[in-house]
Short mmCIF file of C-alpha atoms and ligand atoms in Angstrom, two decimals:
data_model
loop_
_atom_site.label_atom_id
_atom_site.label_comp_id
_atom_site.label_asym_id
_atom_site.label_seq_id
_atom_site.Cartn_x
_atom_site.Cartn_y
_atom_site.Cartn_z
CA UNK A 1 -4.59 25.78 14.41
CA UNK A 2 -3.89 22.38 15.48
CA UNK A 3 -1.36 20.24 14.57
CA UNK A 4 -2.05 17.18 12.85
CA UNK A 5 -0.45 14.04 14.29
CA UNK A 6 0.90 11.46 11.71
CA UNK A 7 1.32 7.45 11.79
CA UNK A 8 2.42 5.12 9.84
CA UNK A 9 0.98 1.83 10.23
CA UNK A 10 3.62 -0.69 9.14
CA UNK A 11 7.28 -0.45 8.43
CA UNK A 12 8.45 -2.85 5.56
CA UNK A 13 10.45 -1.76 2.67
CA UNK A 14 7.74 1.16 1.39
CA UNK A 15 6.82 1.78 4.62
CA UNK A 16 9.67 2.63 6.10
CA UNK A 17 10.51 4.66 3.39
CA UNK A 18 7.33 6.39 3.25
CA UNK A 19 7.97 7.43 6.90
CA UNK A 20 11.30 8.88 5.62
CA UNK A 21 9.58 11.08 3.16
CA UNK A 22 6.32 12.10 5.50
CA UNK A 23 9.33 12.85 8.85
CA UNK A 24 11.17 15.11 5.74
CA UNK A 25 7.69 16.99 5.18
CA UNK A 26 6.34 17.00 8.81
CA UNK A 27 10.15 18.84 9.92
CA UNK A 28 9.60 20.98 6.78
CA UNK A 29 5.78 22.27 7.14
CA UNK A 30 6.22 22.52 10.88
CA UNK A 31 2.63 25.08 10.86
CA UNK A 32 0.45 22.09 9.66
CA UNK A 33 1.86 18.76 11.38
CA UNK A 34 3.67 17.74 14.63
CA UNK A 35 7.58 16.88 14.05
CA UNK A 36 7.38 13.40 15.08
CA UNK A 37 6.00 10.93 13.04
CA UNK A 38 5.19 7.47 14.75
CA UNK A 39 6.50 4.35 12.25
CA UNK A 40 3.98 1.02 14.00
CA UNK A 41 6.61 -1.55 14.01
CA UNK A 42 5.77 -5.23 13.69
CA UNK A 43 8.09 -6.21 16.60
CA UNK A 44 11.07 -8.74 16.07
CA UNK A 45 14.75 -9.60 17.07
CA UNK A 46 17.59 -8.59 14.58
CA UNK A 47 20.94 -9.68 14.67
CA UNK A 48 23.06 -6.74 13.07
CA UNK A 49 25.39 -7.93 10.77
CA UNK A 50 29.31 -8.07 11.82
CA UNK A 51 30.14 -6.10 9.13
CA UNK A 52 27.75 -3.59 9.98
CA UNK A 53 29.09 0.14 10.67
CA UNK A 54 26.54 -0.20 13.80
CA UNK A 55 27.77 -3.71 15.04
CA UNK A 56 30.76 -2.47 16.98
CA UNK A 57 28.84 0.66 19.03
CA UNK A 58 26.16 -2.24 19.48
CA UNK A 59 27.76 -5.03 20.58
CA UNK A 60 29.40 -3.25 23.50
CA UNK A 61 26.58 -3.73 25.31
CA UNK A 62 24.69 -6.33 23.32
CA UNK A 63 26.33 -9.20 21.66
CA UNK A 64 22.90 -11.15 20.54
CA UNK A 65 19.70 -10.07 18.71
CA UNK A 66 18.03 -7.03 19.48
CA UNK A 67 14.78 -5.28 18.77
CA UNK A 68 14.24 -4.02 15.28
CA UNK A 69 12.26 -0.68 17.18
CA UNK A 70 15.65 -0.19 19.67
CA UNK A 71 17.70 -0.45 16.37
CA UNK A 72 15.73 1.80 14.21
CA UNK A 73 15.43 4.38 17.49
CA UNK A 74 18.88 3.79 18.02
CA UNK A 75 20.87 3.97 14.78
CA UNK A 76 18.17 5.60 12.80
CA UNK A 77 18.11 2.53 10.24
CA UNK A 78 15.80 0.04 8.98
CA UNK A 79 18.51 -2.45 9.20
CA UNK A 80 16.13 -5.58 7.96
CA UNK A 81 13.39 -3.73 6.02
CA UNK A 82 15.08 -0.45 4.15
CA UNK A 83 19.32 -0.90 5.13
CA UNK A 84 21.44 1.63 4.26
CA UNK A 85 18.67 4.44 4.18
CA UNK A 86 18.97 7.19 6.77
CA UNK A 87 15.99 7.60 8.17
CA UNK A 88 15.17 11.48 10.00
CA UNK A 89 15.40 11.23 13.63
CA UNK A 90 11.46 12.12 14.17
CA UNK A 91 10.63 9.02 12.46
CA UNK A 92 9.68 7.27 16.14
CA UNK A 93 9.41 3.34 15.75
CA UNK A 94 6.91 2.05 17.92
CA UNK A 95 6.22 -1.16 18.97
CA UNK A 96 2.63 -1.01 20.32
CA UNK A 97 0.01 -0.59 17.62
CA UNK A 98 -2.59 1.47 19.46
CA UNK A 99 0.02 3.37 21.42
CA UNK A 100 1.27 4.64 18.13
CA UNK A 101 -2.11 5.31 17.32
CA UNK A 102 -3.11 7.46 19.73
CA UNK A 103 -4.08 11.34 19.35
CA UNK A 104 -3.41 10.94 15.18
CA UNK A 105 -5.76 12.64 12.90
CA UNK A 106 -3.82 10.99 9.50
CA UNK A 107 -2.90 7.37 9.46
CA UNK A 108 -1.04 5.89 6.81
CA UNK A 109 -1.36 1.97 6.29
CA UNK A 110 1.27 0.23 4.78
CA UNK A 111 1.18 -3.43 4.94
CA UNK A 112 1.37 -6.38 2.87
CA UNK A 113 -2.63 -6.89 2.00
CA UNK A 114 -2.73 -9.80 4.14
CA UNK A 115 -2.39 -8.62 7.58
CA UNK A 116 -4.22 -5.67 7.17
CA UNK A 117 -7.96 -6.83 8.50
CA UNK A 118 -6.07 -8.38 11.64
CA UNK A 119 -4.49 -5.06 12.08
CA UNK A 120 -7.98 -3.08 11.45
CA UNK A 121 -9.84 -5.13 14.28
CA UNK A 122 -6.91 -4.57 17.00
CA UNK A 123 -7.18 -0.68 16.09
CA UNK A 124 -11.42 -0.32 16.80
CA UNK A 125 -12.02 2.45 19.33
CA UNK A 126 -8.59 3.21 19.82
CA UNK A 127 -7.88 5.50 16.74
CA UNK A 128 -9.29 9.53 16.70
CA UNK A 129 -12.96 9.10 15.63
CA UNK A 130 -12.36 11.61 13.26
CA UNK A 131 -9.12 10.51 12.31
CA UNK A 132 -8.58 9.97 8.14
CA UNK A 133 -6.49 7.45 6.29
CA UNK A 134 -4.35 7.06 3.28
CA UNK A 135 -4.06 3.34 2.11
CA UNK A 136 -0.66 2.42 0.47
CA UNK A 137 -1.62 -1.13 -0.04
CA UNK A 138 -1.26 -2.95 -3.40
CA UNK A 139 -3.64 -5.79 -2.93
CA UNK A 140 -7.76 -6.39 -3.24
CA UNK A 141 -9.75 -7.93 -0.43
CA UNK A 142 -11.57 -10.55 -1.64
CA UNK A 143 -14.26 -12.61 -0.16
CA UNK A 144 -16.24 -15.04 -1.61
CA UNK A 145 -18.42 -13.52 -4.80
CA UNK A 146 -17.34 -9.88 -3.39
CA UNK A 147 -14.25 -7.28 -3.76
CA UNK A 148 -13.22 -4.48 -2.26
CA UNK A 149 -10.09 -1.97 -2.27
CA UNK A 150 -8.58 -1.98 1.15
CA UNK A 151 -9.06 1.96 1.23
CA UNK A 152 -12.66 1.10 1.60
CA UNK A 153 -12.39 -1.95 3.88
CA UNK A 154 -9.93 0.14 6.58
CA UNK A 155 -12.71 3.25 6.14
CA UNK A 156 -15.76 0.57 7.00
CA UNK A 157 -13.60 -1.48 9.76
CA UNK A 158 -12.26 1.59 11.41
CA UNK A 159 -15.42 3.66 10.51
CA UNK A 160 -13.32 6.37 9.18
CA UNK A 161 -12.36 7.89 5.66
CA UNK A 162 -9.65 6.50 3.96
CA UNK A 163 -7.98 7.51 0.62
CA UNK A 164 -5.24 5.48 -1.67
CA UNK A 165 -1.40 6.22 -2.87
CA UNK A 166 -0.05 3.78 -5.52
CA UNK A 167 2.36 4.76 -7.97
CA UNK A 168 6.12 3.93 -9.85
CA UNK A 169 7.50 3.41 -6.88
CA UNK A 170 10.22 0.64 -6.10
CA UNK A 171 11.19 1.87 -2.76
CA UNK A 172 15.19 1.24 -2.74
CA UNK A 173 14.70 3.77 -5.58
CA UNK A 174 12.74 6.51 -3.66
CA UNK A 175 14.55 5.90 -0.83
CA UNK A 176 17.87 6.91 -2.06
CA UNK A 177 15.91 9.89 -3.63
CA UNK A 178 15.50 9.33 -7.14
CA UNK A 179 12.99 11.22 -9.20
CA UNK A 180 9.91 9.19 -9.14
CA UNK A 181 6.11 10.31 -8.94
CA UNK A 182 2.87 8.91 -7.69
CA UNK A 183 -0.76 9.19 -7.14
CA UNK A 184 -2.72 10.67 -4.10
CA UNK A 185 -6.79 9.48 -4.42
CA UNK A 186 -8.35 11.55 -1.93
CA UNK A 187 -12.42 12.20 -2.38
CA UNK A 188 -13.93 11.99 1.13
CA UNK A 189 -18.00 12.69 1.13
CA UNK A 190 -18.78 16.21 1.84
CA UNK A 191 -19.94 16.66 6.01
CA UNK A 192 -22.20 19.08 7.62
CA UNK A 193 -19.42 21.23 9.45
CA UNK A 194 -21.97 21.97 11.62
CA UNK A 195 -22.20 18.58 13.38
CA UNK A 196 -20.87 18.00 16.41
CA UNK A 197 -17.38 16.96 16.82
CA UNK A 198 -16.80 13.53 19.58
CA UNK A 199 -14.96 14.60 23.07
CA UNK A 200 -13.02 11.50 23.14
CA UNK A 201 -11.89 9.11 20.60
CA UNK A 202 -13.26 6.31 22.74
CA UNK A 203 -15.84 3.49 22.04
CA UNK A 204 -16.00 1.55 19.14
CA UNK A 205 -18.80 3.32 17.25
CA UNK A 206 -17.20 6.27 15.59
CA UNK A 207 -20.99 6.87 14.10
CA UNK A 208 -22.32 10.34 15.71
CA UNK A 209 -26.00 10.29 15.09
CA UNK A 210 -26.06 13.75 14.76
CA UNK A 211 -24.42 13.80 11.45
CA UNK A 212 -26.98 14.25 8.73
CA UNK A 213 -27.32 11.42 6.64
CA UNK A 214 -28.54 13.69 3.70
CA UNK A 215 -24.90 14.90 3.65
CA UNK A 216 -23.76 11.31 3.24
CA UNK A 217 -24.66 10.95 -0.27
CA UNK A 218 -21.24 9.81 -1.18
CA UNK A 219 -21.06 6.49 -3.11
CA UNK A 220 -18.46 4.03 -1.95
CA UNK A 221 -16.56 2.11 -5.08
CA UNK A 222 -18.72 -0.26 -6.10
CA UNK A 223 -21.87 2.03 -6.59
CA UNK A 224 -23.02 1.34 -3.05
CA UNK A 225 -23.92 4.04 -0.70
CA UNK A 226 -21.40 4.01 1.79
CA UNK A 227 -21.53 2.79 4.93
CA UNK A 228 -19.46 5.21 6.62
CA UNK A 229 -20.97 7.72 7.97
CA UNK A 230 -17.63 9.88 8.27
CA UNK A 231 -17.46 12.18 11.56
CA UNK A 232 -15.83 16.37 10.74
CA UNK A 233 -12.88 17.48 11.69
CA UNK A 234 -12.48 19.09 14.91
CA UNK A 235 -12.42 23.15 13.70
CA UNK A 236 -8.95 23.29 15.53
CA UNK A 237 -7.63 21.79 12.91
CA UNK A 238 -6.78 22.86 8.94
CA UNK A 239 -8.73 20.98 6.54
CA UNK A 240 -7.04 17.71 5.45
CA UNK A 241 -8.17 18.45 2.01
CA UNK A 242 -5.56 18.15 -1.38
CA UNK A 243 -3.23 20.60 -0.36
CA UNK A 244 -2.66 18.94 2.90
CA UNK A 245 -2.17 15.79 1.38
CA UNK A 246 0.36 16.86 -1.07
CA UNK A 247 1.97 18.47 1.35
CA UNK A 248 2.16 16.00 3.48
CA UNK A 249 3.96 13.55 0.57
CA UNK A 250 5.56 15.85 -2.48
CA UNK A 251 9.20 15.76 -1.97
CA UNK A 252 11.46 17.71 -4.39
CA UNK A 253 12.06 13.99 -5.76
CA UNK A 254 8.82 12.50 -5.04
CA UNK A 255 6.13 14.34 -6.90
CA UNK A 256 2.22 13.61 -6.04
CA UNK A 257 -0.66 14.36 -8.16
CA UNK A 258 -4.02 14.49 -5.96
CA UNK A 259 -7.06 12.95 -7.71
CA UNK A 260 -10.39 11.77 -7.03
CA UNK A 261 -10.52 8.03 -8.47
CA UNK A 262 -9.76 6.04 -5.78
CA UNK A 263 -11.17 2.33 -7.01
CA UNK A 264 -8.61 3.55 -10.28
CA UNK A 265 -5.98 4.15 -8.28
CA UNK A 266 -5.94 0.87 -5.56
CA UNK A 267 -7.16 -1.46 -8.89
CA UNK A 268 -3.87 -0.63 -10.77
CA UNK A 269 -1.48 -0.85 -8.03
CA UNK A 270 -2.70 -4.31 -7.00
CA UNK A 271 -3.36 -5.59 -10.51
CA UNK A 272 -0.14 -4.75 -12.31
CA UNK A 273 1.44 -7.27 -9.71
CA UNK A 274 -0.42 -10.28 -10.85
CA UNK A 275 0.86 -8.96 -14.70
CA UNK A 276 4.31 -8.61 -13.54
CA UNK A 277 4.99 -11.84 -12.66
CA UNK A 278 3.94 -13.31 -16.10
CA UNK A 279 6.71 -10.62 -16.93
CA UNK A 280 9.04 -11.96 -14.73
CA UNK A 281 8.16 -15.40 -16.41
CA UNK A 282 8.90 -14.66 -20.21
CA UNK A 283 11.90 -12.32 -18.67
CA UNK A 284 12.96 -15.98 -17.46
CA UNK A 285 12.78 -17.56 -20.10
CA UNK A 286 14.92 -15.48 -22.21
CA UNK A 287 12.04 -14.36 -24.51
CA UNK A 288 13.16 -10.77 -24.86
CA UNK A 289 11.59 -7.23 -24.91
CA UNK A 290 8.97 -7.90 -27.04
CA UNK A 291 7.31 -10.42 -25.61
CA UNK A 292 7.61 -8.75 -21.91
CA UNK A 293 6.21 -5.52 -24.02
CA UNK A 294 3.05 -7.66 -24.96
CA UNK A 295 2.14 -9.11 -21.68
CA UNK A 296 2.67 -5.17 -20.76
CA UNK A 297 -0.10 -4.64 -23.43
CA UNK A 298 -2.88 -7.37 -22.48
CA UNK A 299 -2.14 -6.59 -19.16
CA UNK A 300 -2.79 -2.89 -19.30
CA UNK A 301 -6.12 -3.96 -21.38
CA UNK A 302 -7.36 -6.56 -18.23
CA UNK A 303 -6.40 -3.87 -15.58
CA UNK A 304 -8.79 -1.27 -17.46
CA UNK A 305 -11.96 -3.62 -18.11
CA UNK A 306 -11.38 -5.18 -14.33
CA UNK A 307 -12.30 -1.88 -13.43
CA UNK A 308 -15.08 -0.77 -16.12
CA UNK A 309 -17.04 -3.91 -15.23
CA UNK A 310 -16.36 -4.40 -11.37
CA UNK A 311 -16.34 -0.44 -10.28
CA UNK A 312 -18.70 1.20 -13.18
CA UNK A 313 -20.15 3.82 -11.43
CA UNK A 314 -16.60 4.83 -9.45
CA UNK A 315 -13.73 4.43 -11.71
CA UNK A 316 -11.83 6.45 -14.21
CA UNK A 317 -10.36 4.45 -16.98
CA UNK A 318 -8.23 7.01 -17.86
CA UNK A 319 -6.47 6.89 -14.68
CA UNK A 320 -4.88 3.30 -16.03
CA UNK A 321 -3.10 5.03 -18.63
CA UNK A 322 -2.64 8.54 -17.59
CA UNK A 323 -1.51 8.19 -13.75
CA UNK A 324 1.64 6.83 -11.93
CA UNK A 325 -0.65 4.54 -10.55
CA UNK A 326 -1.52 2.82 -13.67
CA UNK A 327 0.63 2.09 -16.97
CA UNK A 328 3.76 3.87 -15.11
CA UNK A 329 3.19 1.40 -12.21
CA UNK A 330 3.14 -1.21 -14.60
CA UNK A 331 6.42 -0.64 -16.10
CA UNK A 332 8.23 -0.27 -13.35
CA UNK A 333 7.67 -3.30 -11.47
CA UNK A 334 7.34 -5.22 -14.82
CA UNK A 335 11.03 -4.21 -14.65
CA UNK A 336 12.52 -3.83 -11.38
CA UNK A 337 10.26 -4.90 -9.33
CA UNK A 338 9.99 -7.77 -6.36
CA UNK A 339 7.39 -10.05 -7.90
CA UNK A 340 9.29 -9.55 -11.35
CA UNK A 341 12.43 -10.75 -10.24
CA UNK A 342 11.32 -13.95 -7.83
CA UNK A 343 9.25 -15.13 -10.65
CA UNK A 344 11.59 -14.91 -12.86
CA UNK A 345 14.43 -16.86 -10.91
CA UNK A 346 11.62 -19.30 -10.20
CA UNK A 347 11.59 -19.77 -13.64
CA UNK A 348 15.62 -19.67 -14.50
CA UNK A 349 16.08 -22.15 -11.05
CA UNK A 350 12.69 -24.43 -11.98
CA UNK A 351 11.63 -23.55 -8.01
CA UNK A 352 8.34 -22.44 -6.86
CA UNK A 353 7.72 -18.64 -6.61
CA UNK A 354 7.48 -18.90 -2.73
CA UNK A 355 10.70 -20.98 -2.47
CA UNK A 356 12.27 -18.01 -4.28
CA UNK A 357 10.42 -15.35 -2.02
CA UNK A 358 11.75 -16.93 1.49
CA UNK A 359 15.41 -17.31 0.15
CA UNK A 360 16.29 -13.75 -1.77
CA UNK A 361 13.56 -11.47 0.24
CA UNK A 362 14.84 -11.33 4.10
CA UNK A 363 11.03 -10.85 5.08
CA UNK A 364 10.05 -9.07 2.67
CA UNK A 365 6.71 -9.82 1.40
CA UNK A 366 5.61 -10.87 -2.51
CA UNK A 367 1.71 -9.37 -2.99
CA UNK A 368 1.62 -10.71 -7.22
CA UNK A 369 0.67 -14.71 -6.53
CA UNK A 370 -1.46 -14.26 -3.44
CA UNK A 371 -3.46 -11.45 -5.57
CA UNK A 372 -3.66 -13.57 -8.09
CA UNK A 373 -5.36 -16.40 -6.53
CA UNK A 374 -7.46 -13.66 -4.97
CA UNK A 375 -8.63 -12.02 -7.90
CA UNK A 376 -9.10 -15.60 -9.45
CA UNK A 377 -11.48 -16.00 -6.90
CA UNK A 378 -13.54 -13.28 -7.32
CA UNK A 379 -13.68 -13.85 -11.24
CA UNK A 380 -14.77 -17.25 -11.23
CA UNK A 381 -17.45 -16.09 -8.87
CA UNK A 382 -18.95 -13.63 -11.80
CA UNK A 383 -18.02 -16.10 -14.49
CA UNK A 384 -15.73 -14.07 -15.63
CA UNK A 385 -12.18 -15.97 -15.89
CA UNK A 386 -12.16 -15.99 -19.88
CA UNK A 387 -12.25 -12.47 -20.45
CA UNK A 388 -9.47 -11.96 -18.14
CA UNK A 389 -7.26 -14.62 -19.88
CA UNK A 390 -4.15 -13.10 -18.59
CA UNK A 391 -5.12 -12.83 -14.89
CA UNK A 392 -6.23 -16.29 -15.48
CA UNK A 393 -3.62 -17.97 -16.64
CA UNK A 394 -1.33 -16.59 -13.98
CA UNK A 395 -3.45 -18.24 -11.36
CA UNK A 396 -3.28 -21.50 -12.93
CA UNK A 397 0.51 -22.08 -13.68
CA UNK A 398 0.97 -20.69 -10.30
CA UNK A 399 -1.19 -23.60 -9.54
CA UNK A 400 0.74 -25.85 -11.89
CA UNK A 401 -1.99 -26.23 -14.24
CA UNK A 402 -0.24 -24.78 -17.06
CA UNK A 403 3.56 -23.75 -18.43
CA UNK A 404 4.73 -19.97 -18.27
CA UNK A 405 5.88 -21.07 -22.00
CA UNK A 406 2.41 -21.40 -23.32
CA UNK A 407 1.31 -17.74 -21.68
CA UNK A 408 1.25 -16.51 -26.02
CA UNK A 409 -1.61 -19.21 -26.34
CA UNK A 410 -3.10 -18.78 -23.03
CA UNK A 411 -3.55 -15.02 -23.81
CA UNK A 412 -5.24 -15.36 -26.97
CA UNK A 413 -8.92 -14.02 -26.31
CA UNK A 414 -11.64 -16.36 -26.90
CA UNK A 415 -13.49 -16.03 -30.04
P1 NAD B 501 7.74 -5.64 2.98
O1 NAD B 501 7.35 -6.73 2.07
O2 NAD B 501 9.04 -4.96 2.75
O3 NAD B 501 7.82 -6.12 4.47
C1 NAD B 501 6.96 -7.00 5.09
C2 NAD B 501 6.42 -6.30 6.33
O4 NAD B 501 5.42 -7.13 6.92
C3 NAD B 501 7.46 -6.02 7.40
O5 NAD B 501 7.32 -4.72 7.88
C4 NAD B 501 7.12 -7.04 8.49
O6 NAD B 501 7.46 -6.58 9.76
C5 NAD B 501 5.63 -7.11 8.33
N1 NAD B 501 5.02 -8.29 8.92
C6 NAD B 501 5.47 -9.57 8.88
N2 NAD B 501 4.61 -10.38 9.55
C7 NAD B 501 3.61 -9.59 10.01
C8 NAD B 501 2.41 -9.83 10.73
N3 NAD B 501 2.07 -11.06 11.13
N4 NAD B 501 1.60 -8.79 11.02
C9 NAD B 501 1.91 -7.54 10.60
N5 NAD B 501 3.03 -7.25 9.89
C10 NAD B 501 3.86 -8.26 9.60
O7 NAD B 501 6.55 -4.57 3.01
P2 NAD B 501 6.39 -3.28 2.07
O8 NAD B 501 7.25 -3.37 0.84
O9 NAD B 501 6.54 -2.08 2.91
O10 NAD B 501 4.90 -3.46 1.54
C11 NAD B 501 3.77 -2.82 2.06
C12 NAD B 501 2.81 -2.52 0.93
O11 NAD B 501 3.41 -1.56 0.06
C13 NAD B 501 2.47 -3.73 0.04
O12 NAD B 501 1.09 -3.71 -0.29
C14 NAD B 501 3.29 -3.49 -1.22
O13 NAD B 501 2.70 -4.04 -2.39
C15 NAD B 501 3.30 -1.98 -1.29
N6 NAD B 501 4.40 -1.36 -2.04
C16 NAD B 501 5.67 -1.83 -1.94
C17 NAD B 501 6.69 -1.19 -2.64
C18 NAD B 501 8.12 -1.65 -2.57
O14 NAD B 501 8.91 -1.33 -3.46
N7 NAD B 501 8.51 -2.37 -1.53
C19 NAD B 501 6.40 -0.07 -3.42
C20 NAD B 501 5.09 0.38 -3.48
C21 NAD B 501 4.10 -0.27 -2.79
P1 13P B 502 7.10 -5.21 -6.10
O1 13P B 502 6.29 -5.53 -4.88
O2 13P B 502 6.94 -6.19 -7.21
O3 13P B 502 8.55 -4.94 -5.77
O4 13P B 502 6.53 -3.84 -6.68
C1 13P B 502 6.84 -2.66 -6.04
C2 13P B 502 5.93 -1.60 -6.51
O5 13P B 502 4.76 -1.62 -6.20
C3 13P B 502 6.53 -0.56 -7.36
O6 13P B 502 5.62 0.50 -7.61
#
């Protein structure tokens, strides 16, 4: 059979340890995927650090900043995004977007939220038409009166399926390989195997016109049928069905459970990030366990109706409080997490959450506030805000129209 050919679209913190984990399996199941794993690499100049262990072999033939692709190729190291992480040599950082693309039948995106329609419109007709994704995105794309998980905007802008991983999963933690699981959502539409598979992964319309639309019944997350109209797999290749997948991710200390519920799945991995920085708030004020323990609780509550009333017909509630991807998630970056921690010294330091971000995160990117002005959007469209008063009242002392010490108040439903 044919190999499948792996990217990874972005190489941040998770990302690049995501590509650590997926190089570990693709060496490992060597009968189902190539070796090398292309790592897209949003291009920029480093300067490694004097005290760096690579400085010296470095700066005998390069004093100043160099590429962060040269370094990673080079030294094997993430030396901005994921430092002090070996990553396998068949991780291959590439600079060039659709070069690091090309020939791959699974693409993994793995982006802060915001750059990821730019990045869908620079990838149109040059990906495999037949190609499928696995979003790792914790974020909702919101426009106007309308929301959507961005598993379902990269499968409608790139014309392809896409799935969703989200889990309890700082990624300093899994990096240095401690025990931590997560959740695979994988439920692509069932094809006609039958219809014929594209020559060339050319042109911008993956649509084949062959493909039966009968067997296109599948609903996309909000009810909708989708617009997708996903192309088979070549019959070279093994089925990229649950197996695959967990093969592809399950490391002895990174264990996946494969479901179906994808809108479950993306809704708690981008929610609990608007909740954890309330978190981070009473954390900063000194409040204690309890109180953290009861924004936890309403938070937990909002993340479960969001999705009962916004993705009825698609969404699991039990996958809020039985997966990795929902209460776990929740915990964990309620605790350690990024957007914990910055809003909580924004609180301690009486700075703004961004002011934080730029000074303690070397790049890295916060997804809570942006989400929650996001989401805010969207529920003020449907009229909605009060009986999300937690999601709510994060958007407005973000916006300074409110103090993190009236959040017991604030979260007080309405009679
Ligand atoms: P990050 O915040 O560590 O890094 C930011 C990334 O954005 C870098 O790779 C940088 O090169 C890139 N970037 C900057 N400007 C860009 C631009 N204009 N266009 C494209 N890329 C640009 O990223 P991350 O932690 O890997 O986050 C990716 C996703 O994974 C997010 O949705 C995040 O919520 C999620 N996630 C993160 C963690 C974690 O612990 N870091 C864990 C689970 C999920
Ligand atoms: P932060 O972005 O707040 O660090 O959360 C990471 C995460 O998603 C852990 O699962």
């Amino acid at each position: 059979a044919k190999k499948h050919k792996v990217t990874i679209i972005g190489s941040g913190n998770w990302g690049s340890t995501i590509a650590k984990m997926v190089a570990e399996s693709t060496a490992e199941h060597s009968d189902l995927f190539e070796r090398d794993v292309q790592m897209w690499v949003y291009e920029e100049d480093v300067q490694l650090d004097e005290k760096s262990k690579h400085y010296k072999k470095s700066s005998e033939t390069s004093q100043g900043p160099q590429k962060l692709t040269h370094i990673i190729n080079t030294f094997h190291e993430n030396v901005k995004y994921l430092p002090g992480i070996a990553l396998p040599h068949n991780v291959i950082a590439n600079p060039s977007l659709t070069d690091s693309v090309k020939d791959s039948s699974i693409l993994i995106f793995n982006l802060p939220h915001q750059f990821i329609l730019g990045l869908c419109k620079q990838l149109r007709g040059h990906i495999l038409p037949y190609a499928r994704g696995i979003s790792c995105i914790k974020g909702v794309n919101v426009h106007e009166s309308s929301i959507g998980l961005f598993s379902e905007t990269i499968g409608e802008e790139l014309g392809i399926y896409c799935g969703a991983l989200s889990g309890a999963n700082i990624a300093s933690e899994v990096a240095q390989e401690k025990f931590s699981e997560t959740t695979v959502a994988y439920d692509p539409p069932p094809i006609d195997s039958q219809a014929p598979t594209p020559a060339t992964s050319q042109g911008p319309s993956p649509v084949s016109s062959h493909v039966d639309l009968t067997q296109l019944a599948h609903k996309d997350v909000t009810g909708r049928p989708s617009k997708v109209k996903l192309r088979p797999l070549p019959q070279e290749y093994q089925a990229i069905d649950h197996t695959t997948i967990k093969k592809l991710f399950h490391r002895r200390y990174f264990h996946v459970r494969v479901v179906s519920d994808v809108a479950g799945v993306s809704l708690g991995g981008a929610l609990k990030n608007v909740v954890a920085v309330a978190a981070g708030w009473v954390d900063g004020l000194g409040w204690g366990d309890n109180a953290k323990a009861a924004i936890m609780r309403v938070g937990l509550l909002e993340m479960r109706e969001f999705g009962n009333r916004f993705f009825p017909h698609t969404v699991n509630p039990d996958t809020f409080t039985v997966e990795s991807a929902g209460v776990a998630d929740l915990i964990t970056t309620c605790s350690g997490g990024r957007n914990h921690r910055c809003a909580m010294l924004s609180i301690r330091e009486g700075k703004s959450i961004e002011e934080i971000e730029a000074r303690e995160l070397n790049g890295q990117k916060l997804q809570g506030a942006m989400t929650a002005h996001e989401v805010n959007t969207f529920l003020k469209s449907q009229k909605a805000e009060k009986d999300f008063p937690l999601l709510t009242a994060v958007h407005n002392i973000l916006k300074g129209n409110g103090k993190a010490e009236d959040l017991p108040d604030l979260i007080e439903p309405s009679e």
